[in-house]
Amino acid sequence: MAAPAARPRLSPACLAQLPANVQQPAYALDGVRIGIVHIGAGAFHRAHQAVYIDDLLATHPEWAICGVSLHSTDVRDALDPQGGLYTLALLGSERHLRVIGALREMLSARDQSAAVLARLADPAVRLVTLTITEKGYCLAGSDLDLSHPDIAHDLAHPAQPRSAIGYLVAGLRERQRHGIAPYTVLSCDNLADNGHRLHRAVLQFARRVDAPLAAWIEASVCFPCSMVDSITPATDDALRERIDVELGCDDAWPIQREEYTQWVVEDRFGGERPPLERVGVTLSSDIAGYDRAKLRLLNGAHSSLAYLGSLMELDSVGDAMAHPALAGFVERLMRRHIAAVIALPRAMDAEGYIDAILQRFRNPSIRHRLSQIAWDGSQKLPVRLLSTIGESLRQGQSIDALCLPIAAWMHFVRRQASRGVALVDPINDTLQALGKGCTGDAGHDVARFLQLEAVFGALGVDPVFGETVRAAYAALGDASPDAVANALARHAV
Ligand code: CS2
């Protein structure tokens, strides 16, 4: 019997042979021009912003994207042989495949640093966007962390940057030198006040390397805030296999996301901006309310499911939502303890927003692993849960329920350390040492965690917070699945 014919690699030449139900770029790939540099071209960017831009290119060919990876060459090496194309699986009630062409160039700063700097200085580039995750901002509180190794390196060698902040400033310096108008810098990360925080970090960096440049940045560069939302489970082998068969081509790095997507952008650009409103983006003069709602409700609930659910040995958000005690706890957490204390946009129907989140978490077409959401807890907890706890304390509200996921994170760190499993977290070494030193005694263990100033800030020395987390840690007992289920059941009454 003849061996089955090898499938060709996805590429522009294959587009004509793709099945008719696979959506394709509605523009000529070679008829568009780079107008955006995106730093951090990981799965979230490729499933979210790049899809909006893919729609936009059909009518506005001058806004194609040059994607940049700062540390790895993986995305570039996967997409280059495919002419930048990749497949997105949209997981709704019906599955829908779409080939995206918006990333017309992929660079890795690891071995193409000069090309990245040249793109940043290109006058046709008027917008630089970022998804570098919380840790990519190198912040300590709201200031730039000058002791961060990448920042220390970039301050000493500003023309050979490693960090996103270093690249943004180096690019702006080139533009200032050559009399080119600056680009607008748009953070698309899950960080409260993302534009303001990035602006502050960039200025703090620039002031140390070049005071006139810092003044120019202050006077002429815009850093709008934005809110991004779409659940994007990491690519797994099951997805790769399904896509290759359905496409009839091999795609080295397909991605998946839920059907739902939202992008709210503060309308504060310097100079020309892409007409994002034409492709479903909400432009707003005040996005703080949207941002707060999304980070505190959706992401706060996600992180709660991740730590409590992982202790219960559950695998995915869907599994966690199928556990009545856990699902009920998270729903109450959102309705009674988060939505009740935060200021939401006036037009927002909080109950409807929460209903929609719960439905998205229950989406049967998606397997979103809790282990993925549990990454980077030290970076995520402050924005997602601790900020709400601070607000509840100021309003004199109970923080009992909100402290349960915080205590679950501490048990999770302890459990991973005792099993010798590294955490995906920029402070893994510190957390491993902390976890290994835990004895199981709530007073002893919690006191050690609360010394993490970068995570807990002023809450670390708040007596009410300390006492409540200790009680929650003790309530989780030995953090076995049964002990966690019992603690959740007690919260139900
Ligand atoms: C998740 C988010 O991995 C995580 O931490 O909470 O990526 C979440 O899926 C997105 O923010 C949804 O927009």
Short mmCIF file of C-alpha atoms and ligand atoms in Angstrom, two decimals:
data_model
loop_
_atom_site.label_atom_id
_atom_site.label_comp_id
_atom_site.label_asym_id
_atom_site.label_seq_id
_atom_site.Cartn_x
_atom_site.Cartn_y
_atom_site.Cartn_z
CA MET A 1 0.00 0.00 0.00
CA ALA A 2 1.33 3.45 -0.88
CA ALA A 3 2.28 5.67 2.05
CA PRO A 4 -0.15 8.59 2.52
CA ALA A 5 1.11 11.70 0.72
CA ALA A 6 2.88 14.11 3.04
CA ARG A 7 0.85 17.25 3.74
CA PRO A 8 2.38 20.50 2.50
CA ARG A 9 3.32 23.18 5.00
CA LEU A 10 0.79 26.01 5.36
CA SER A 11 1.95 28.91 3.17
CA PRO A 12 0.52 31.56 0.86
CA ALA A 13 0.83 29.06 -2.00
CA CYS A 14 -1.58 26.67 -0.19
CA LEU A 15 -4.37 29.18 0.30
CA ALA A 16 -6.06 28.29 -2.96
CA GLN A 17 -6.36 24.63 -1.89
CA LEU A 18 -7.82 25.19 1.57
CA PRO A 19 -11.34 23.87 2.24
CA ALA A 20 -14.01 26.45 1.43
CA ASN A 21 -15.17 26.71 5.05
CA VAL A 22 -11.76 27.96 6.24
CA GLN A 23 -11.82 31.77 6.29
CA GLN A 24 -8.83 33.40 4.59
CA PRO A 25 -7.31 36.89 4.53
CA ALA A 26 -9.61 39.17 2.53
CA TYR A 27 -6.65 41.10 1.09
CA ALA A 28 -3.59 40.39 -1.01
CA LEU A 29 -0.77 39.45 1.36
CA ASP A 30 1.79 41.34 -0.68
CA GLY A 31 -0.41 44.42 -0.99
CA VAL A 32 -0.19 45.46 2.68
CA ARG A 33 2.47 47.46 4.53
CA ILE A 34 3.83 47.37 8.08
CA GLY A 35 2.34 50.13 10.26
CA ILE A 36 2.41 48.47 13.69
CA VAL A 37 5.24 46.86 15.63
CA HIS A 38 3.94 44.42 18.21
CA ILE A 39 6.26 43.32 21.04
CA GLY A 40 5.34 39.91 22.46
CA ALA A 41 3.78 38.02 19.56
CA GLY A 42 2.60 35.09 21.68
CA ALA A 43 -0.68 33.20 21.43
CA PHE A 44 -2.80 35.92 23.02
CA HIS A 45 -1.70 38.57 20.54
CA ARG A 46 -2.15 36.23 17.60
CA ALA A 47 -5.63 35.24 18.79
CA HIS A 48 -6.80 38.73 19.66
CA GLN A 49 -5.25 41.93 18.28
CA ALA A 50 -3.90 40.30 15.11
CA VAL A 51 -7.44 39.14 14.26
CA TYR A 52 -8.87 42.67 14.53
CA ILE A 53 -6.01 43.90 12.33
CA ASP A 54 -6.60 41.05 9.88
CA ASP A 55 -10.14 42.42 9.45
CA LEU A 56 -8.86 45.97 9.12
CA LEU A 57 -6.30 45.16 6.42
CA ALA A 58 -9.08 44.44 3.95
CA THR A 59 -9.81 48.16 3.81
CA HIS A 60 -6.69 49.77 5.36
CA PRO A 61 -3.60 48.01 4.01
CA GLU A 62 -1.14 50.31 5.79
CA TRP A 63 -1.59 48.74 9.25
CA ALA A 64 0.01 45.29 8.92
CA ILE A 65 1.98 44.03 11.91
CA CYS A 66 5.66 43.29 12.47
CA GLY A 67 5.63 40.84 15.40
CA VAL A 68 8.64 40.83 17.72
CA SER A 69 9.59 38.18 20.26
CA LEU A 70 12.06 39.53 22.77
CA HIS A 71 13.53 36.34 24.14
CA SER A 72 12.75 33.38 21.96
CA THR A 73 12.98 32.54 18.28
CA ASP A 74 10.14 29.97 18.36
CA VAL A 75 7.30 32.00 16.85
CA ARG A 76 9.48 33.42 14.09
CA ASP A 77 10.92 30.00 13.27
CA ALA A 78 7.42 28.53 13.10
CA LEU A 79 5.84 31.32 11.05
CA ASP A 80 8.64 32.32 8.66
CA PRO A 81 8.36 29.15 6.53
CA GLN A 82 4.59 29.76 6.44
CA GLY A 83 4.91 33.29 5.07
CA GLY A 84 3.62 34.55 8.42
CA LEU A 85 0.33 32.62 8.14
CA TYR A 86 -1.19 30.65 11.00
CA THR A 87 -4.57 29.12 11.81
CA LEU A 88 -6.92 30.29 14.51
CA ALA A 89 -9.59 27.88 15.78
CA LEU A 90 -12.59 29.76 17.14
CA LEU A 91 -14.29 27.58 19.71
CA GLY A 92 -17.96 28.41 19.96
CA SER A 93 -21.08 26.36 19.54
CA GLU A 94 -19.67 25.69 16.09
CA ARG A 95 -15.98 25.41 15.42
CA HIS A 96 -14.67 27.79 12.87
CA LEU A 97 -11.17 27.94 11.35
CA ARG A 98 -9.56 31.07 10.09
CA VAL A 99 -6.12 31.68 8.54
CA ILE A 100 -4.63 34.97 9.72
CA GLY A 101 -2.18 36.97 7.63
CA ALA A 102 -1.81 40.18 9.66
CA LEU A 103 1.70 39.35 10.87
CA ARG A 104 3.53 40.24 7.71
CA GLU A 105 6.94 40.12 9.41
CA MET A 106 8.21 38.22 12.45
CA LEU A 107 11.46 39.14 14.16
CA SER A 108 13.25 37.77 17.18
CA ALA A 109 15.24 40.31 19.17
CA ARG A 110 17.51 37.47 20.21
CA ASP A 111 19.32 37.41 16.90
CA GLN A 112 17.73 40.29 14.95
CA SER A 113 18.09 43.17 17.36
CA ALA A 114 19.25 45.61 14.64
CA ALA A 115 16.22 44.75 12.48
CA VAL A 116 13.88 45.35 15.43
CA LEU A 117 15.46 48.75 16.09
CA ALA A 118 15.23 49.60 12.38
CA ARG A 119 11.50 48.77 12.37
CA LEU A 120 10.95 50.90 15.46
CA ALA A 121 12.62 53.80 13.66
CA ASP A 122 10.61 53.25 10.44
CA PRO A 123 8.46 56.35 9.79
CA ALA A 124 5.67 54.10 8.43
CA VAL A 125 5.33 52.58 11.91
CA ARG A 126 3.01 54.80 13.93
CA LEU A 127 1.92 52.41 16.62
CA VAL A 128 3.81 50.04 18.92
CA THR A 129 1.65 47.60 20.85
CA LEU A 130 2.67 45.18 23.59
CA THR A 131 1.58 41.91 25.19
CA ILE A 132 4.57 41.04 27.34
CA THR A 133 2.57 39.87 30.42
CA GLU A 134 2.77 41.51 33.82
CA LYS A 135 6.38 40.51 34.41
CA GLY A 136 7.60 42.06 31.14
CA TYR A 137 7.06 45.55 32.57
CA CYS A 138 9.84 45.03 35.16
CA LEU A 139 7.95 46.99 37.80
CA ALA A 140 8.39 47.08 41.54
CA GLY A 141 5.06 48.46 42.75
CA SER A 142 4.32 51.28 40.35
CA ASP A 143 7.99 52.13 39.69
CA LEU A 144 10.48 50.65 37.29
CA ASP A 145 12.54 47.99 39.06
CA LEU A 146 16.04 49.35 38.59
CA SER A 147 17.54 46.21 40.07
CA HIS A 148 15.84 43.97 37.47
CA PRO A 149 18.74 42.36 35.53
CA ASP A 150 17.34 43.36 32.11
CA ILE A 151 16.73 46.94 33.18
CA ALA A 152 20.18 47.18 34.82
CA HIS A 153 21.67 45.87 31.57
CA ASP A 154 19.70 48.29 29.38
CA LEU A 155 20.57 51.30 31.53
CA ALA A 156 24.25 50.43 31.07
CA HIS A 157 23.85 49.63 27.32
CA PRO A 158 20.86 51.63 26.03
CA ALA A 159 21.73 50.99 22.38
CA GLN A 160 21.67 47.17 22.84
CA PRO A 161 18.46 46.68 24.81
CA ARG A 162 17.02 43.44 26.16
CA SER A 163 13.82 44.61 27.85
CA ALA A 164 10.66 45.95 26.22
CA ILE A 165 11.19 49.26 28.02
CA GLY A 166 14.75 49.41 26.68
CA TYR A 167 13.53 48.77 23.11
CA LEU A 168 10.76 51.36 23.32
CA VAL A 169 13.20 54.02 24.49
CA ALA A 170 15.91 53.04 21.98
CA GLY A 171 13.37 53.27 19.16
CA LEU A 172 12.13 56.65 20.32
CA ARG A 173 15.69 57.90 20.58
CA GLU A 174 16.34 56.97 16.93
CA ARG A 175 13.19 58.79 15.87
CA GLN A 176 14.03 61.89 17.86
CA ARG A 177 17.53 61.94 16.38
CA HIS A 178 16.23 61.71 12.83
CA GLY A 179 13.34 64.11 13.26
CA ILE A 180 10.71 61.36 12.84
CA ALA A 181 7.43 61.77 14.69
CA PRO A 182 7.15 59.36 17.64
CA TYR A 183 4.92 56.31 17.70
CA THR A 184 2.02 55.84 20.07
CA VAL A 185 2.68 53.07 22.61
CA LEU A 186 -0.32 50.88 23.41
CA SER A 187 -0.14 48.27 26.15
CA CYS A 188 -2.51 45.34 25.58
CA ASP A 189 -1.67 43.52 28.79
CA ASN A 190 -3.90 42.56 31.68
CA LEU A 191 -2.57 45.24 33.95
CA ALA A 192 -4.69 47.89 35.63
CA ASP A 193 -3.88 51.33 34.23
CA ASN A 194 -1.57 49.66 31.74
CA GLY A 195 -0.86 52.79 29.68
CA HIS A 196 -0.09 54.99 32.67
CA ARG A 197 2.17 52.41 34.24
CA LEU A 198 4.07 51.88 31.01
CA HIS A 199 4.39 55.64 30.49
CA ARG A 200 5.85 56.05 33.95
CA ALA A 201 8.30 53.17 33.49
CA VAL A 202 9.46 54.48 30.09
CA LEU A 203 10.01 57.97 31.49
CA GLN A 204 11.87 56.68 34.53
CA PHE A 205 14.17 54.75 32.21
CA ALA A 206 14.63 57.58 29.71
CA ARG A 207 15.45 60.13 32.43
CA ARG A 208 18.36 58.00 33.52
CA VAL A 209 19.86 57.63 30.06
CA ASP A 210 19.02 60.85 28.23
CA ALA A 211 17.22 63.79 29.92
CA PRO A 212 16.36 65.72 26.69
CA LEU A 213 14.93 62.51 25.20
CA ALA A 214 12.84 62.02 28.35
CA ALA A 215 11.49 65.56 27.98
CA TRP A 216 10.62 64.88 24.32
CA ILE A 217 8.84 61.65 25.27
CA GLU A 218 6.94 63.43 28.00
CA ALA A 219 5.83 66.17 25.62
CA SER A 220 5.00 64.09 22.56
CA VAL A 221 4.42 60.38 23.11
CA CYS A 222 0.94 59.00 23.94
CA PHE A 223 0.44 55.87 26.01
CA PRO A 224 -3.30 55.07 25.85
CA CYS A 225 -4.74 52.47 28.23
CA SER A 226 -6.59 49.43 26.95
CA MET A 227 -8.60 46.44 28.14
CA VAL A 228 -8.31 43.11 26.36
CA ASP A 229 -10.46 40.04 26.76
CA SER A 230 -10.63 36.65 25.09
CA ILE A 231 -9.99 33.25 26.64
CA THR A 232 -7.05 31.68 24.84
CA PRO A 233 -6.05 28.20 25.98
CA ALA A 234 -2.47 27.22 25.09
CA THR A 235 -1.96 25.18 21.92
CA ASP A 236 -1.86 21.44 22.57
CA ASP A 237 -1.19 18.37 20.43
CA ALA A 238 -4.90 17.66 20.02
CA LEU A 239 -5.36 21.07 18.39
CA ARG A 240 -2.33 20.65 16.13
CA GLU A 241 -3.56 17.30 14.86
CA ARG A 242 -7.13 18.43 14.26
CA ILE A 243 -6.05 21.55 12.43
CA ASP A 244 -3.61 19.75 10.15
CA VAL A 245 -6.26 17.23 9.14
CA GLU A 246 -9.00 19.81 8.60
CA LEU A 247 -6.71 22.18 6.73
CA GLY A 248 -4.94 19.54 4.67
CA CYS A 249 -1.72 21.44 5.43
CA ASP A 250 0.70 21.36 8.35
CA ASP A 251 0.63 24.42 10.54
CA ALA A 252 3.58 24.49 12.96
CA TRP A 253 1.77 26.73 15.44
CA PRO A 254 -1.99 27.01 15.24
CA ILE A 255 -3.81 28.73 18.09
CA GLN A 256 -7.26 28.62 19.64
CA ARG A 257 -9.59 30.91 21.50
CA GLU A 258 -13.20 31.27 22.46
CA GLU A 259 -15.52 33.06 20.03
CA TYR A 260 -16.00 35.99 22.42
CA THR A 261 -13.53 38.83 22.13
CA GLN A 262 -13.40 42.38 23.44
CA TRP A 263 -10.88 45.19 23.05
CA VAL A 264 -11.49 48.60 24.59
CA VAL A 265 -8.91 51.25 23.76
CA GLU A 266 -8.53 54.72 25.17
CA ASP A 267 -8.81 57.15 22.27
CA ARG A 268 -5.59 59.03 23.00
CA PHE A 269 -3.18 58.60 20.09
CA GLY A 270 -0.48 60.96 18.88
CA GLY A 271 -1.09 61.45 15.17
CA GLU A 272 -2.81 58.98 12.92
CA ARG A 273 -4.29 55.82 14.37
CA PRO A 274 -5.81 52.73 12.79
CA PRO A 275 -9.62 53.11 12.53
CA LEU A 276 -10.12 50.31 15.04
CA GLU A 277 -13.77 51.18 15.62
CA ARG A 278 -14.49 49.79 12.13
CA VAL A 279 -13.53 46.29 13.22
CA GLY A 280 -15.38 46.06 16.52
CA VAL A 281 -12.95 47.76 18.91
CA THR A 282 -14.56 50.08 21.46
CA LEU A 283 -12.80 53.44 21.65
CA SER A 284 -13.43 55.20 24.90
CA SER A 285 -12.20 58.23 26.79
CA ASP A 286 -12.23 56.35 30.08
CA ILE A 287 -11.47 52.69 30.21
CA ALA A 288 -10.69 52.37 33.92
CA GLY A 289 -14.14 50.99 34.70
CA TYR A 290 -13.97 48.30 31.97
CA ASP A 291 -10.49 47.41 33.07
CA ARG A 292 -11.47 47.05 36.69
CA ALA A 293 -14.51 44.92 35.86
CA LYS A 294 -12.52 42.55 33.67
CA LEU A 295 -9.45 42.18 35.87
CA ARG A 296 -11.26 41.91 39.19
CA LEU A 297 -14.26 39.83 38.09
CA LEU A 298 -13.11 37.58 35.24
CA ASN A 299 -9.43 37.32 36.09
CA GLY A 300 -10.04 37.36 39.86
CA ALA A 301 -12.45 34.44 39.43
CA HIS A 302 -10.04 32.66 37.08
CA SER A 303 -7.15 32.82 39.55
CA SER A 304 -9.46 31.64 42.35
CA LEU A 305 -10.50 28.64 40.27
CA ALA A 306 -6.87 28.00 39.35
CA TYR A 307 -5.49 27.72 42.91
CA LEU A 308 -8.49 26.16 44.64
CA GLY A 309 -9.11 23.83 41.67
CA SER A 310 -5.46 22.76 41.40
CA LEU A 311 -5.43 21.81 45.09
CA MET A 312 -8.53 19.73 44.33
CA GLU A 313 -6.56 18.01 41.53
CA LEU A 314 -8.96 19.36 38.89
CA ASP A 315 -7.53 19.94 35.43
CA SER A 316 -9.48 22.62 33.58
CA VAL A 317 -11.79 25.59 34.14
CA GLY A 318 -14.61 23.42 32.77
CA ASP A 319 -13.85 20.72 35.40
CA ALA A 320 -13.74 23.34 38.13
CA MET A 321 -17.09 24.76 37.03
CA ALA A 322 -18.57 21.26 37.11
CA HIS A 323 -17.71 21.02 40.82
CA PRO A 324 -20.80 22.50 42.51
CA ALA A 325 -19.08 23.73 45.69
CA LEU A 326 -16.25 25.41 43.79
CA ALA A 327 -18.48 26.89 41.07
CA GLY A 328 -20.90 28.18 43.71
CA PHE A 329 -18.08 29.73 45.72
CA VAL A 330 -16.66 31.56 42.71
CA GLU A 331 -20.06 32.82 41.67
CA ARG A 332 -20.72 34.22 45.16
CA LEU A 333 -17.24 35.66 45.23
CA MET A 334 -17.97 37.64 42.06
CA ARG A 335 -21.51 38.73 42.91
CA ARG A 336 -21.22 39.47 46.61
CA HIS A 337 -17.59 40.23 47.29
CA ILE A 338 -16.16 41.74 44.12
CA ALA A 339 -18.94 43.45 42.15
CA ALA A 340 -20.33 44.84 45.40
CA VAL A 341 -17.18 46.79 46.28
CA ILE A 342 -15.73 47.97 42.98
CA ALA A 343 -16.88 50.91 40.87
CA LEU A 344 -18.14 49.55 37.54
CA PRO A 345 -18.86 51.55 34.37
CA ARG A 346 -22.27 53.19 34.73
CA ALA A 347 -23.60 51.51 31.60
CA MET A 348 -22.51 48.05 32.75
CA ASP A 349 -25.09 45.55 33.92
CA ALA A 350 -22.97 43.79 36.56
CA GLU A 351 -25.25 40.76 36.94
CA GLY A 352 -25.40 40.26 33.17
CA TYR A 353 -21.61 40.62 32.91
CA ILE A 354 -21.11 37.97 35.60
CA ASP A 355 -23.68 35.65 33.96
CA ALA A 356 -21.74 35.93 30.70
CA ILE A 357 -18.41 35.17 32.45
CA LEU A 358 -19.88 32.07 34.09
CA GLN A 359 -21.20 30.91 30.73
CA ARG A 360 -17.81 31.48 29.11
CA PHE A 361 -16.12 29.46 31.88
CA ARG A 362 -18.58 26.63 31.18
CA ASN A 363 -17.95 26.63 27.40
CA PRO A 364 -17.87 22.90 26.61
CA SER A 365 -15.75 23.41 23.47
CA ILE A 366 -12.78 24.72 25.45
CA ARG A 367 -10.28 22.95 27.65
CA HIS A 368 -8.54 25.76 29.48
CA ARG A 369 -6.08 24.26 31.91
CA LEU A 370 -5.93 25.57 35.46
CA SER A 371 -2.15 25.07 35.42
CA GLN A 372 -1.88 27.73 32.66
CA ILE A 373 -3.89 30.25 34.68
CA ALA A 374 -1.83 29.45 37.80
CA TRP A 375 1.34 30.81 36.13
CA ASP A 376 2.85 34.01 37.50
CA GLY A 377 0.72 34.14 40.64
CA SER A 378 3.07 36.66 42.27
CA GLN A 379 2.33 39.06 39.41
CA LYS A 380 -1.36 38.35 38.95
CA LEU A 381 -2.71 38.27 42.52
CA PRO A 382 -2.04 41.96 43.28
CA VAL A 383 -4.08 43.18 40.30
CA ARG A 384 -6.74 40.50 40.35
CA LEU A 385 -7.60 39.94 44.03
CA LEU A 386 -5.45 41.93 46.46
CA SER A 387 -6.64 45.23 45.01
CA THR A 388 -10.26 44.21 45.72
CA ILE A 389 -9.28 43.12 49.23
CA GLY A 390 -7.75 46.56 49.86
CA GLU A 391 -10.95 48.20 48.69
CA SER A 392 -13.15 45.93 50.82
CA LEU A 393 -11.09 46.74 53.89
CA ARG A 394 -11.43 50.46 53.22
CA GLN A 395 -15.20 50.01 52.93
CA GLY A 396 -15.38 47.92 56.10
CA GLN A 397 -16.63 44.84 54.20
CA SER A 398 -15.84 41.22 55.01
CA ILE A 399 -12.76 39.83 53.28
CA ASP A 400 -13.22 36.23 54.45
CA ALA A 401 -14.17 34.81 51.04
CA LEU A 402 -11.59 36.87 49.13
CA CYS A 403 -8.80 35.57 51.35
CA LEU A 404 -9.57 31.92 50.58
CA PRO A 405 -7.97 31.97 47.09
CA ILE A 406 -4.99 33.89 48.51
CA ALA A 407 -4.49 31.16 51.12
CA ALA A 408 -5.00 28.57 48.34
CA TRP A 409 -2.12 30.15 46.39
CA MET A 410 0.11 29.84 49.47
CA HIS A 411 -0.82 26.15 49.84
CA PHE A 412 -0.28 25.68 46.11
CA VAL A 413 3.25 27.15 46.35
CA ARG A 414 3.95 24.95 49.35
CA ARG A 415 2.64 21.83 47.59
CA GLN A 416 4.62 22.42 44.40
CA ALA A 417 7.80 23.09 46.41
CA SER A 418 7.33 19.94 48.46
CA ARG A 419 6.83 17.94 45.24
CA GLY A 420 9.94 19.53 43.73
CA VAL A 421 7.90 21.09 40.91
CA ALA A 422 9.14 24.48 39.67
CA LEU A 423 6.55 27.23 39.43
CA VAL A 424 6.16 29.28 36.29
CA ASP A 425 6.76 32.56 38.09
CA PRO A 426 9.50 35.19 37.85
CA ILE A 427 10.16 34.78 41.59
CA ASN A 428 10.18 30.97 41.47
CA ASP A 429 13.44 30.73 43.47
CA THR A 430 12.06 32.83 46.31
CA LEU A 431 8.77 30.94 46.26
CA GLN A 432 10.48 27.53 46.27
CA ALA A 433 12.51 28.51 49.32
CA LEU A 434 9.41 29.88 51.01
CA GLY A 435 7.35 26.81 50.18
CA LYS A 436 10.06 24.41 51.41
CA GLY A 437 10.27 26.28 54.71
CA CYS A 438 6.54 25.88 55.39
CA THR A 439 5.58 23.66 58.30
CA GLY A 440 1.80 23.52 57.80
CA ASP A 441 1.26 25.81 60.78
CA ALA A 442 -0.93 28.69 59.56
CA GLY A 443 0.67 31.36 61.77
CA HIS A 444 4.19 30.38 60.74
CA ASP A 445 3.56 29.85 57.02
CA VAL A 446 1.37 32.88 56.35
CA ALA A 447 3.78 35.19 58.19
CA ARG A 448 6.53 34.08 55.82
CA PHE A 449 4.46 34.72 52.70
CA LEU A 450 3.30 38.13 53.90
CA GLN A 451 6.92 39.27 53.88
CA LEU A 452 6.77 39.27 50.07
CA GLU A 453 6.48 43.01 49.80
CA ALA A 454 6.35 43.07 45.99
CA VAL A 455 3.22 40.89 46.16
CA PHE A 456 1.40 42.12 49.25
CA GLY A 457 2.63 45.70 49.63
CA ALA A 458 0.95 47.47 52.55
CA LEU A 459 -1.50 44.57 53.03
CA GLY A 460 1.43 42.48 54.26
CA VAL A 461 1.40 44.43 57.53
CA ASP A 462 -2.37 44.91 57.81
CA PRO A 463 -3.47 43.01 60.94
CA VAL A 464 -7.01 42.28 59.69
CA PHE A 465 -5.72 40.93 56.39
CA GLY A 466 -3.04 38.85 58.15
CA GLU A 467 -5.54 37.34 60.56
CA THR A 468 -8.09 36.57 57.83
CA VAL A 469 -5.54 34.89 55.56
CA ARG A 470 -4.27 32.84 58.52
CA ALA A 471 -7.84 31.70 59.25
CA ALA A 472 -8.37 30.81 55.57
CA TYR A 473 -5.05 28.94 55.42
CA ALA A 474 -6.01 26.98 58.52
CA ALA A 475 -9.49 26.32 57.10
CA LEU A 476 -7.91 24.67 54.05
CA GLY A 477 -6.34 22.14 56.45
CA ASP A 478 -3.78 19.97 54.70
CA ALA A 479 -5.04 21.34 51.34
CA SER A 480 -6.02 17.87 50.13
CA PRO A 481 -8.96 17.77 47.69
CA ASP A 482 -11.33 16.76 50.53
CA ALA A 483 -10.06 19.44 52.88
CA VAL A 484 -10.53 22.12 50.19
CA ALA A 485 -14.01 20.83 49.32
CA ASN A 486 -14.92 20.99 53.04
CA ALA A 487 -13.65 24.54 53.36
CA LEU A 488 -15.71 25.55 50.31
CA ALA A 489 -18.79 23.83 51.70
CA ARG A 490 -18.37 25.79 54.95
CA HIS A 491 -18.27 29.02 52.92
CA ALA A 492 -21.61 28.09 51.36
CA VAL A 493 -23.43 28.45 54.68
C1 CS2 B 1 -6.25 33.96 32.44
C2 CS2 B 1 -6.32 34.99 31.33
O1 CS2 B 1 -4.23 32.80 32.12
C3 CS2 B 1 -4.83 33.62 32.82
O2 CS2 B 1 -4.31 34.11 33.81
O3 CS2 B 1 -6.95 34.45 33.54
O4 CS2 B 1 -5.40 34.76 30.33
C4 CS2 B 1 -7.72 35.10 30.74
O5 CS2 B 1 -8.07 33.92 30.04
C5 CS2 B 1 -7.84 36.28 29.82
O6 CS2 B 1 -7.46 37.42 30.52
C6 CS2 B 1 -9.24 36.40 29.28
O7 CS2 B 1 -9.33 37.59 28.59
#
